[in-house]
PDB file of C-alpha atoms in Angstrom:
ATOM      1  CA  MET X   1     104.601 -19.996  18.726  1.00 38.00           C
ATOM      2  CA  ALA X   2     106.907 -19.283  21.633  1.00 43.00           C
ATOM      3  CA  LEU X   3     106.520 -16.024  23.524  1.00 43.00           C
ATOM      4  CA  GLN X   4     109.174 -13.534  22.416  1.00 41.00           C
ATOM      5  CA  ILE X   5     110.770 -11.680  25.293  1.00 38.00           C
ATOM      6  CA  ILE X   6     111.914  -8.120  24.635  1.00 37.00           C
ATOM      7  CA  SER X   7     114.945  -7.189  26.701  1.00 41.00           C
ATOM      8  CA  LYS X   8     114.942  -4.086  28.890  1.00 42.00           C
ATOM      9  CA  THR X   9     117.665  -2.571  26.721  1.00 48.00           C
ATOM     10  CA  ALA X  10     115.547  -2.917  23.595  1.00 46.00           C
ATOM     11  CA  ALA X  11     112.434  -1.625  25.342  1.00 45.00           C
ATOM     12  CA  ASP X  12     114.290   1.391  26.723  1.00 52.00           C
ATOM     13  CA  ALA X  13     114.885   2.595  23.184  1.00 54.00           C
ATOM     14  CA  TRP X  14     111.177   3.434  22.957  1.00 54.00           C
ATOM     15  CA  ILE X  15     110.744   5.258  26.273  1.00 61.00           C
ATOM     16  CA  PRO X  16     110.101   8.957  25.445  1.00 65.00           C
ATOM     17  CA  GLU X  17     112.105  10.241  28.430  1.00 71.00           C
ATOM     18  CA  ILE X  18     115.254   8.561  27.142  1.00 72.00           C
ATOM     19  CA  TRP X  19     114.849  10.039  23.673  1.00 70.00           C
ATOM     20  CA  ALA X  20     114.150  13.463  25.128  1.00 74.00           C
ATOM     21  CA  GLN X  21     117.276  13.409  27.284  1.00 75.00           C
ATOM     22  CA  GLU X  22     119.394  12.361  24.308  1.00 76.00           C
ATOM     23  CA  ILE X  23     117.998  15.220  22.218  1.00 77.00           C
ATOM     24  CA  LEU X  24     118.529  17.734  25.030  1.00 76.00           C
ATOM     25  CA  THR X  25     122.163  16.690  25.439  1.00 77.00           C
ATOM     26  CA  ARG X  26     122.788  17.170  21.734  1.00 75.00           C
ATOM     27  CA  LEU X  27     120.936  20.490  21.618  1.00 75.00           C
ATOM     28  CA  ARG X  28     123.158  21.842  24.374  1.00 72.00           C
ATOM     29  CA  ALA X  29     126.238  20.806  22.425  1.00 66.00           C
ATOM     30  CA  ASN X  30     125.133  22.230  19.065  1.00 71.00           C
ATOM     31  CA  ILE X  31     123.673  25.654  19.807  1.00 81.00           C
ATOM     32  CA  VAL X  32     125.911  28.699  19.377  1.00 88.00           C
ATOM     33  CA  LEU X  33     123.928  31.926  19.185  1.00 92.00           C
ATOM     34  CA  ALA X  34     121.075  30.534  21.295  1.00 89.00           C
ATOM     35  CA  ARG X  35     123.571  29.859  24.077  1.00 88.00           C
ATOM     36  CA  ILE X  36     124.910  33.402  23.901  1.00 91.00           C
ATOM     37  CA  VAL X  37     121.773  35.544  23.886  1.00 92.00           C
ATOM     38  CA  ARG X  38     119.504  36.438  26.754  1.00 88.00           C
ATOM     39  CA  ARG X  39     117.185  33.553  27.536  1.00 83.00           C
ATOM     40  CA  ASP X  40     113.919  33.704  29.378  1.00 72.00           C
ATOM     41  CA  TYR X  41     112.590  30.490  30.824  1.00 62.00           C
ATOM     42  CA  SER X  42     109.393  29.658  32.689  1.00 63.00           C
ATOM     43  CA  ASP X  43     107.496  26.482  33.425  1.00 63.00           C
ATOM     44  CA  GLN X  44     104.253  28.216  32.471  1.00 65.00           C
ATOM     45  CA  VAL X  45     102.517  26.287  29.697  1.00 63.00           C
ATOM     46  CA  ALA X  46     101.893  28.555  26.719  1.00 67.00           C
ATOM     47  CA  GLN X  47     100.073  28.611  23.418  1.00 71.00           C
ATOM     48  CA  ARG X  48     101.218  29.863  20.043  1.00 74.00           C
ATOM     49  CA  GLY X  49     100.772  33.627  19.783  1.00 73.00           C
ATOM     50  CA  ASP X  50     101.299  34.310  23.490  1.00 85.00           C
ATOM     51  CA  GLN X  51     103.546  37.252  24.352  1.00 85.00           C
ATOM     52  CA  VAL X  52     106.256  37.458  26.980  1.00 84.00           C
ATOM     53  CA  ASN X  53     107.352  40.860  28.286  1.00 84.00           C
ATOM     54  CA  ILE X  54     111.035  41.253  29.104  1.00 80.00           C
ATOM     55  CA  THR X  55     112.150  44.198  31.226  1.00 78.00           C
ATOM     56  CA  VAL X  56     114.836  46.368  29.635  1.00 77.00           C
ATOM     57  CA  PRO X  57     117.440  47.857  32.031  1.00 72.00           C
ATOM     58  CA  MET X  58     116.633  51.453  32.925  1.00 69.00           C
ATOM     59  CA  THR X  59     118.895  54.515  32.966  1.00 73.00           C
ATOM     60  CA  LEU X  60     119.107  56.682  36.084  1.00 69.00           C
ATOM     61  CA  SER X  61     120.969  59.918  36.823  1.00 70.00           C
ATOM     62  CA  ALA X  62     123.145  60.840  39.807  1.00 74.00           C
ATOM     63  CA  PHE X  63     122.489  64.126  41.670  1.00 73.00           C
ATOM     64  CA  ASP X  64     124.521  66.207  44.082  1.00 74.00           C
ATOM     65  CA  VAL X  65     123.895  65.426  47.733  1.00 76.00           C
ATOM     66  CA  GLY X  66     121.367  67.915  49.072  1.00 69.00           C
ATOM     67  CA  ASP X  67     119.554  68.229  45.785  1.00 70.00           C
ATOM     68  CA  THR X  68     115.859  67.689  46.492  1.00 68.00           C
ATOM     69  CA  GLY X  69     115.005  66.696  42.944  1.00 68.00           C
ATOM     70  CA  THR X  70     113.717  63.226  42.180  1.00 73.00           C
ATOM     71  CA  GLN X  71     113.355  61.178  39.051  1.00 73.00           C
ATOM     72  CA  ASN X  72     110.491  59.005  38.023  1.00 73.00           C
ATOM     73  CA  VAL X  73     111.237  55.354  37.464  1.00 72.00           C
ATOM     74  CA  THR X  74     109.466  53.896  34.451  1.00 73.00           C
ATOM     75  CA  LEU X  75     109.955  50.256  33.619  1.00 73.00           C
ATOM     76  CA  THR X  76     110.432  49.619  29.920  1.00 79.00           C
ATOM     77  CA  THR X  77     109.530  46.250  28.497  1.00 81.00           C
ATOM     78  CA  LYS X  78     109.969  44.611  25.128  1.00 84.00           C
ATOM     79  CA  SER X  79     107.529  41.977  23.932  1.00 86.00           C
ATOM     80  CA  VAL X  80     108.602  38.653  22.488  1.00 90.00           C
ATOM     81  CA  THR X  81     105.853  36.763  20.683  1.00 91.00           C
ATOM     82  CA  LEU X  82     105.864  32.976  20.784  1.00 91.00           C
ATOM     83  CA  ASN X  83     105.236  32.584  17.069  1.00 93.00           C
ATOM     84  CA  LYS X  84     107.832  29.985  16.103  1.00 93.00           C
ATOM     85  CA  PHE X  85     106.317  26.514  16.254  1.00 92.00           C
ATOM     86  CA  LYS X  86     108.677  23.910  14.790  1.00 92.00           C
ATOM     87  CA  HIS X  87     108.576  20.152  14.827  1.00 89.00           C
ATOM     88  CA  VAL X  88     110.638  17.218  13.619  1.00 87.00           C
ATOM     89  CA  PRO X  89     108.426  14.250  12.674  1.00 87.00           C
ATOM     90  CA  ILE X  90     110.088  10.844  12.491  1.00 82.00           C
ATOM     91  CA  ARG X  91     108.581   7.568  11.291  1.00 81.00           C
ATOM     92  CA  VAL X  92     110.399   4.308  11.908  1.00 78.00           C
ATOM     93  CA  ASP X  93     109.009   1.186  10.226  1.00 78.00           C
ATOM     94  CA  ASP X  94     109.401  -2.130  12.004  1.00 74.00           C
ATOM     95  CA  LEU X  95     111.237  -3.593   9.011  1.00 66.00           C
ATOM     96  CA  ALA X  96     113.712  -0.730   8.980  1.00 65.00           C
ATOM     97  CA  LEU X  97     114.120  -1.032  12.736  1.00 65.00           C
ATOM     98  CA  ALA X  98     114.841  -4.736  12.491  1.00 61.00           C
ATOM     99  CA  GLN X  99     117.506  -4.103   9.858  1.00 59.00           C
ATOM    100  CA  ALA X 100     118.972  -1.009  11.510  1.00 59.00           C
ATOM    101  CA  ALA X 101     122.225  -0.735  13.367  1.00 57.00           C
ATOM    102  CA  PRO X 102     122.064  -0.877  17.190  1.00 59.00           C
ATOM    103  CA  ASN X 103     122.749   2.861  17.466  1.00 65.00           C
ATOM    104  CA  ILE X 104     119.502   3.945  15.782  1.00 69.00           C
ATOM    105  CA  LEU X 105     118.518   5.898  18.917  1.00 64.00           C
ATOM    106  CA  GLU X 106     121.743   7.879  18.770  1.00 68.00           C
ATOM    107  CA  ASP X 107     121.392   8.552  15.047  1.00 74.00           C
ATOM    108  CA  LEU X 108     117.768   9.691  15.152  1.00 74.00           C
ATOM    109  CA  THR X 109     118.062  11.877  18.236  1.00 71.00           C
ATOM    110  CA  GLY X 110     121.189  13.469  16.804  1.00 73.00           C
ATOM    111  CA  ALA X 111     119.406  14.283  13.554  1.00 79.00           C
ATOM    112  CA  ALA X 112     116.376  15.678  15.401  1.00 80.00           C
ATOM    113  CA  ALA X 113     118.563  17.863  17.605  1.00 77.00           C
ATOM    114  CA  ARG X 114     120.432  19.244  14.600  1.00 81.00           C
ATOM    115  CA  ALA X 115     117.150  20.113  12.871  1.00 85.00           C
ATOM    116  CA  LEU X 116     115.824  21.965  15.932  1.00 85.00           C
ATOM    117  CA  THR X 117     119.155  23.700  16.427  1.00 84.00           C
ATOM    118  CA  GLU X 118     119.243  24.983  12.863  1.00 88.00           C
ATOM    119  CA  ALA X 119     115.670  26.265  13.122  1.00 91.00           C
ATOM    120  CA  ILE X 120     116.360  28.223  16.319  1.00 91.00           C
ATOM    121  CA  GLU X 121     119.765  29.521  15.254  1.00 93.00           C
ATOM    122  CA  THR X 122     118.518  30.599  11.816  1.00 95.00           C
ATOM    123  CA  ASP X 123     115.701  32.633  13.363  1.00 97.00           C
ATOM    124  CA  LEU X 124     118.122  34.315  15.764  1.00 97.00           C
ATOM    125  CA  PHE X 125     120.620  35.137  13.023  1.00 98.00           C
ATOM    126  CA  ALA X 126     117.805  36.657  10.952  1.00 98.00           C
ATOM    127  CA  LEU X 127     117.673  39.449  13.545  1.00 98.00           C
ATOM    128  CA  TYR X 128     120.865  40.904  12.038  1.00 98.00           C
ATOM    129  CA  THR X 129     118.587  43.305  10.165  1.00 98.00           C
ATOM    130  CA  ALA X 130     117.765  44.991  13.498  1.00 98.00           C
ATOM    131  CA  ALA X 131     121.410  45.902  14.201  1.00 98.00           C
ATOM    132  CA  SER X 132     122.053  49.533  15.096  1.00 97.00           C
ATOM    133  CA  GLY X 133     125.246  49.768  13.050  1.00 97.00           C
ATOM    134  CA  ASN X 134     127.810  47.926  10.996  1.00 98.00           C
ATOM    135  CA  VAL X 135     131.535  47.585  10.441  1.00 98.00           C
ATOM    136  CA  GLY X 136     133.558  45.846   7.756  1.00 97.00           C
ATOM    137  CA  THR X 137     133.173  45.630   3.999  1.00 97.00           C
ATOM    138  CA  ALA X 138     131.151  43.176   1.930  1.00 97.00           C
ATOM    139  CA  GLY X 139     133.277  40.731  -0.051  1.00 95.00           C
ATOM    140  CA  SER X 140     136.325  41.052   2.217  1.00 96.00           C
ATOM    141  CA  ASP X 141     137.601  39.110   5.227  1.00 96.00           C
ATOM    142  CA  VAL X 142     137.170  40.140   8.846  1.00 97.00           C
ATOM    143  CA  THR X 143     140.377  41.647  10.228  1.00 96.00           C
ATOM    144  CA  ALA X 144     141.684  42.748  13.602  1.00 96.00           C
ATOM    145  CA  ALA X 145     141.015  46.369  12.645  1.00 96.00           C
ATOM    146  CA  VAL X 146     137.353  45.589  11.937  1.00 98.00           C
ATOM    147  CA  ILE X 147     136.957  43.968  15.353  1.00 98.00           C
ATOM    148  CA  ARG X 148     138.467  47.036  17.006  1.00 98.00           C
ATOM    149  CA  GLN X 149     135.892  49.171  15.192  1.00 98.00           C
ATOM    150  CA  ALA X 150     133.125  46.954  16.553  1.00 98.00           C
ATOM    151  CA  LYS X 151     134.529  47.316  20.057  1.00 98.00           C
ATOM    152  CA  ARG X 152     134.570  51.091  19.677  1.00 98.00           C
ATOM    153  CA  LEU X 153     130.919  51.212  18.617  1.00 98.00           C
ATOM    154  CA  LEU X 154     129.802  49.019  21.512  1.00 98.00           C
ATOM    155  CA  ASP X 155     131.874  51.138  23.892  1.00 98.00           C
ATOM    156  CA  ASP X 156     130.158  54.260  22.558  1.00 97.00           C
ATOM    157  CA  ALA X 157     126.788  52.549  23.089  1.00 96.00           C
ATOM    158  CA  LYS X 158     127.782  51.954  26.738  1.00 94.00           C
ATOM    159  CA  ALA X 159     127.527  48.207  26.370  1.00 96.00           C
ATOM    160  CA  PRO X 160     128.782  46.363  29.468  1.00 95.00           C
ATOM    161  CA  GLN X 161     132.372  45.212  29.114  1.00 96.00           C
ATOM    162  CA  THR X 162     131.476  41.632  29.969  1.00 95.00           C
ATOM    163  CA  ASP X 163     129.353  39.183  27.952  1.00 96.00           C
ATOM    164  CA  ARG X 164     130.408  40.527  24.560  1.00 98.00           C
ATOM    165  CA  TYR X 165     130.501  38.049  21.694  1.00 98.00           C
ATOM    166  CA  LEU X 166     131.762  37.872  18.143  1.00 98.00           C
ATOM    167  CA  VAL X 167     130.058  35.201  16.017  1.00 98.00           C
ATOM    168  CA  LEU X 168     131.856  34.482  12.745  1.00 97.00           C
ATOM    169  CA  SER X 169     131.244  32.413   9.640  1.00 96.00           C
ATOM    170  CA  PRO X 170     133.733  29.582   8.961  1.00 95.00           C
ATOM    171  CA  LYS X 171     135.347  31.736   6.246  1.00 96.00           C
ATOM    172  CA  ASP X 172     135.971  34.666   8.552  1.00 97.00           C
ATOM    173  CA  HIS X 173     136.932  32.497  11.503  1.00 96.00           C
ATOM    174  CA  ILE X 174     139.734  31.014   9.404  1.00 95.00           C
ATOM    175  CA  ALA X 175     140.688  34.419   7.990  1.00 95.00           C
ATOM    176  CA  LEU X 176     141.093  35.832  11.481  1.00 94.00           C
ATOM    177  CA  MET X 177     143.317  32.922  12.481  1.00 92.00           C
ATOM    178  CA  GLY X 178     145.604  33.846   9.593  1.00 91.00           C
ATOM    179  CA  ASP X 179     145.583  37.609  10.216  1.00 92.00           C
ATOM    180  CA  SER X 180     149.258  38.615  10.286  1.00 91.00           C
ATOM    181  CA  ASN X 181     148.476  41.471  12.680  1.00 92.00           C
ATOM    182  CA  LEU X 182     147.386  38.931  15.289  1.00 90.00           C
ATOM    183  CA  ALA X 183     150.164  36.387  14.771  1.00 87.00           C
ATOM    184  CA  VAL X 184     152.345  37.624  17.645  1.00 87.00           C
ATOM    185  CA  PHE X 185     149.360  37.842  19.988  1.00 88.00           C
ATOM    186  CA  PHE X 186     148.274  34.304  19.147  1.00 85.00           C
ATOM    187  CA  ALA X 187     151.807  32.999  19.688  1.00 83.00           C
ATOM    188  CA  GLN X 188     152.137  34.638  23.102  1.00 83.00           C
ATOM    189  CA  ALA X 189     148.590  34.529  24.455  1.00 78.00           C
ATOM    190  CA  ASN X 190     147.384  30.953  24.107  1.00 75.00           C
ATOM    191  CA  PRO X 191     148.940  29.074  21.187  1.00 76.00           C
ATOM    192  CA  GLU X 192     147.277  25.820  22.242  1.00 79.00           C
ATOM    193  CA  THR X 193     143.818  27.167  21.377  1.00 79.00           C
ATOM    194  CA  ILE X 194     144.972  28.026  17.853  1.00 79.00           C
ATOM    195  CA  ARG X 195     146.432  24.553  17.449  1.00 80.00           C
ATOM    196  CA  GLN X 196     142.990  23.213  18.334  1.00 85.00           C
ATOM    197  CA  GLY X 197     141.273  25.508  15.846  1.00 84.00           C
ATOM    198  CA  ILE X 198     139.791  27.791  18.511  1.00 86.00           C
ATOM    199  CA  LEU X 199     140.193  31.555  18.667  1.00 91.00           C
ATOM    200  CA  PRO X 200     140.935  33.106  22.079  1.00 91.00           C
ATOM    201  CA  ASN X 201     139.147  36.197  23.353  1.00 93.00           C
ATOM    202  CA  LEU X 202     139.880  39.253  21.216  1.00 95.00           C
ATOM    203  CA  TYR X 203     139.449  42.890  22.247  1.00 96.00           C
ATOM    204  CA  GLY X 204     136.939  41.920  24.922  1.00 97.00           C
ATOM    205  CA  PHE X 205     134.937  39.587  22.666  1.00 98.00           C
ATOM    206  CA  GLN X 206     134.426  35.886  23.197  1.00 96.00           C
ATOM    207  CA  VAL X 207     134.730  34.434  19.700  1.00 96.00           C
ATOM    208  CA  ALA X 208     132.475  31.703  18.317  1.00 94.00           C
ATOM    209  CA  MET X 209     132.002  30.129  14.885  1.00 94.00           C
ATOM    210  CA  SER X 210     128.719  29.149  13.262  1.00 93.00           C
ATOM    211  CA  GLN X 211     127.941  27.721   9.840  1.00 92.00           C
ATOM    212  CA  LEU X 212     124.565  29.480   9.981  1.00 93.00           C
ATOM    213  CA  VAL X 213     125.856  33.057   9.788  1.00 96.00           C
ATOM    214  CA  PRO X 214     123.722  34.670   7.041  1.00 96.00           C
ATOM    215  CA  VAL X 215     125.239  35.196   3.600  1.00 97.00           C
ATOM    216  CA  VAL X 216     123.267  37.347   1.162  1.00 96.00           C
ATOM    217  CA  THR X 217     123.994  36.764  -2.514  1.00 95.00           C
ATOM    218  CA  GLY X 218     125.075  39.820  -4.452  1.00 94.00           C
ATOM    219  CA  THR X 219     128.005  41.458  -6.182  1.00 93.00           C
ATOM    220  CA  PRO X 220     129.853  40.756  -3.994  1.00 95.00           C
ATOM    221  CA  ASN X 221     128.191  38.399  -1.520  1.00 96.00           C
ATOM    222  CA  THR X 222     127.721  39.870   1.955  1.00 98.00           C
ATOM    223  CA  THR X 223     128.404  37.805   5.071  1.00 98.00           C
ATOM    224  CA  TYR X 224     126.643  39.173   8.149  1.00 98.00           C
ATOM    225  CA  ASN X 225     128.769  38.188  11.123  1.00 98.00           C
ATOM    226  CA  LEU X 226     127.606  39.554  14.458  1.00 98.00           C
ATOM    227  CA  ALA X 227     129.202  41.488  17.306  1.00 98.00           C
ATOM    228  CA  LEU X 228     126.883  41.804  20.263  1.00 98.00           C
ATOM    229  CA  HIS X 229     126.289  41.982  23.955  1.00 98.00           C
ATOM    230  CA  ARG X 230     124.127  39.145  25.236  1.00 95.00           C
ATOM    231  CA  ASP X 231     121.312  41.573  26.152  1.00 94.00           C
ATOM    232  CA  ALA X 232     120.852  42.549  22.490  1.00 96.00           C
ATOM    233  CA  LEU X 233     118.770  39.500  21.569  1.00 96.00           C
ATOM    234  CA  ALA X 234     116.304  37.319  23.421  1.00 92.00           C
ATOM    235  CA  LEU X 235     115.187  33.732  22.995  1.00 92.00           C
ATOM    236  CA  VAL X 236     112.030  32.689  24.817  1.00 89.00           C
ATOM    237  CA  THR X 237     110.683  29.144  24.969  1.00 87.00           C
ATOM    238  CA  ARG X 238     107.679  27.733  26.782  1.00 82.00           C
ATOM    239  CA  PRO X 239     106.591  24.154  27.486  1.00 78.00           C
ATOM    240  CA  LEU X 240     103.740  22.747  25.440  1.00 81.00           C
ATOM    241  CA  PRO X 241     100.947  20.755  27.095  1.00 80.00           C
ATOM    242  CA  ALA X 242     100.973  16.979  27.013  1.00 77.00           C
ATOM    243  CA  PRO X 243      98.505  15.435  24.534  1.00 79.00           C
ATOM    244  CA  MET X 244      95.077  14.877  26.052  1.00 74.00           C
ATOM    245  CA  ASP X 245      94.540  11.485  24.404  1.00 75.00           C
ATOM    246  CA  GLY X 246      97.104   9.716  26.552  1.00 74.00           C
ATOM    247  CA  THR X 247      99.779   9.522  23.848  1.00 77.00           C
ATOM    248  CA  PRO X 248     103.148   8.775  25.515  1.00 76.00           C
ATOM    249  CA  SER X 249     104.995  12.057  25.778  1.00 79.00           C
ATOM    250  CA  VAL X 250     107.489  14.007  27.812  1.00 79.00           C
ATOM    251  CA  VAL X 251     107.957  17.754  28.153  1.00 78.00           C
ATOM    252  CA  VAL X 252     111.516  18.895  28.819  1.00 74.00           C
ATOM    253  CA  ALA X 253     112.149  22.333  30.298  1.00 70.00           C
ATOM    254  CA  ASP X 254     115.878  22.834  30.734  1.00 71.00           C
ATOM    255  CA  SER X 255     116.928  25.788  32.883  1.00 67.00           C
ATOM    256  CA  GLU X 256     120.596  25.382  31.898  1.00 67.00           C
ATOM    257  CA  SER X 257     120.108  25.970  28.179  1.00 70.00           C
ATOM    258  CA  GLY X 258     116.822  27.876  28.378  1.00 71.00           C
ATOM    259  CA  LEU X 259     115.216  25.417  25.968  1.00 78.00           C
ATOM    260  CA  SER X 260     111.912  23.662  26.333  1.00 77.00           C
ATOM    261  CA  PHE X 261     110.494  21.081  23.956  1.00 81.00           C
ATOM    262  CA  ARG X 262     107.938  18.300  23.825  1.00 84.00           C
ATOM    263  CA  MET X 263     108.377  14.811  22.523  1.00 82.00           C
ATOM    264  CA  THR X 264     105.497  12.473  21.690  1.00 85.00           C
ATOM    265  CA  MET X 265     105.587   8.894  20.514  1.00 81.00           C
ATOM    266  CA  ASN X 266     103.013   6.352  19.384  1.00 83.00           C
ATOM    267  CA  TYR X 267     102.819   3.022  17.597  1.00 81.00           C
ATOM    268  CA  ASP X 268     100.577   2.159  14.662  1.00 82.00           C
ATOM    269  CA  VAL X 269      99.596  -1.487  15.149  1.00 85.00           C
ATOM    270  CA  LEU X 270      98.216  -1.868  11.627  1.00 86.00           C
ATOM    271  CA  GLY X 271     100.894   0.157   9.881  1.00 84.00           C
ATOM    272  CA  LYS X 272     103.661  -1.462  11.936  1.00 82.00           C
ATOM    273  CA  HIS X 273     105.645   1.678  12.590  1.00 81.00           C
ATOM    274  CA  HIS X 274     106.563   4.077  15.362  1.00 79.00           C
ATOM    275  CA  THR X 275     105.880   7.785  14.928  1.00 83.00           C
ATOM    276  CA  ILE X 276     107.971  10.218  16.943  1.00 82.00           C
ATOM    277  CA  SER X 277     107.476  13.976  16.962  1.00 85.00           C
ATOM    278  CA  VAL X 278     109.723  16.534  18.600  1.00 85.00           C
ATOM    279  CA  ASP X 279     108.319  20.052  18.731  1.00 88.00           C
ATOM    280  CA  ILE X 280     109.262  23.374  20.246  1.00 89.00           C
ATOM    281  CA  LEU X 281     107.467  26.688  20.738  1.00 89.00           C
ATOM    282  CA  TYR X 282     109.652  29.768  20.924  1.00 91.00           C
ATOM    283  CA  GLY X 283     110.056  33.405  20.022  1.00 93.00           C
ATOM    284  CA  VAL X 284     113.027  35.629  19.249  1.00 94.00           C
ATOM    285  CA  ALA X 285     113.445  39.403  19.289  1.00 95.00           C
ATOM    286  CA  ALA X 286     116.045  42.161  19.245  1.00 96.00           C
ATOM    287  CA  ILE X 287     115.275  43.778  22.584  1.00 94.00           C
ATOM    288  CA  ARG X 288     118.312  46.102  22.675  1.00 95.00           C
ATOM    289  CA  PRO X 289     119.392  46.646  19.055  1.00 96.00           C
ATOM    290  CA  GLU X 290     121.882  49.313  20.134  1.00 96.00           C
ATOM    291  CA  LEU X 291     124.000  46.437  21.469  1.00 98.00           C
ATOM    292  CA  LEU X 292     123.985  44.561  18.153  1.00 98.00           C
ATOM    293  CA  LEU X 293     126.328  45.185  15.205  1.00 99.00           C
ATOM    294  CA  GLN X 294     126.707  43.694  11.765  1.00 98.00           C
ATOM    295  CA  VAL X 295     130.288  42.683  11.012  1.00 98.00           C
ATOM    296  CA  ARG X 296     130.183  42.574   7.237  1.00 98.00           C
ATOM    297  CA  ALA X 297     132.573  40.551   5.143  1.00 97.00           C
TER     298      ALA X 297
END
């Protein structure tokens, strides 16, 4: 039987680094809340259950010149436990691979990235229960007046004027686009963004949409949109160690997105299939809940 030569292009599809880079690119594109919140990144390898301490900004007082009084500086930290260990296992049989379309790499990495994204985003959105306050009414749509109320509460909490975000469900994102009280503003400010289905900044908030905004079933249902400053929530990830048995793997620690994940790959000679696993270790916490509001609808 003649020797079968595998082209470099075909072989590249099973190099872990290539898969990992594809997944990273798609993760960056898909995350919403994880991109907004405070992210802590380190190349220190960690284990499940480890804690990371994040320093919370302190408050100091100003004194009259000549006053001999002093004030003690005490650093306050909030702990984030790395207790979220998620993985996406993928098995690709040789028969399926032979019959698959050429873009199988693109399809599988896209699906893996979406699964990891939903896991991270869902855990971050679950922190809505830690919010210090709320605006809006369950069963209604978000309006311009509700957003102004959220701005007022964050102003009262002395939240910085920059890095404020409003994350809305698809329902409320559309409702806000159709708010008659904002029609003139939309027409004059940046009509092109509305034509593209994007909301411009409103009342100091950068506006984003996510399909993962929590909705709690009831009478009526309650949608928990979020208004927050980026310092309200934290996402911490840490690299995982490479397998000790020599299994092909790559660990990606991305300083741009604050994400770190591990990808391993092996081939079962007898079973005739590849097994790919993408896993991530992370933790989330509300480190400054006074800067987080529920925007109910």
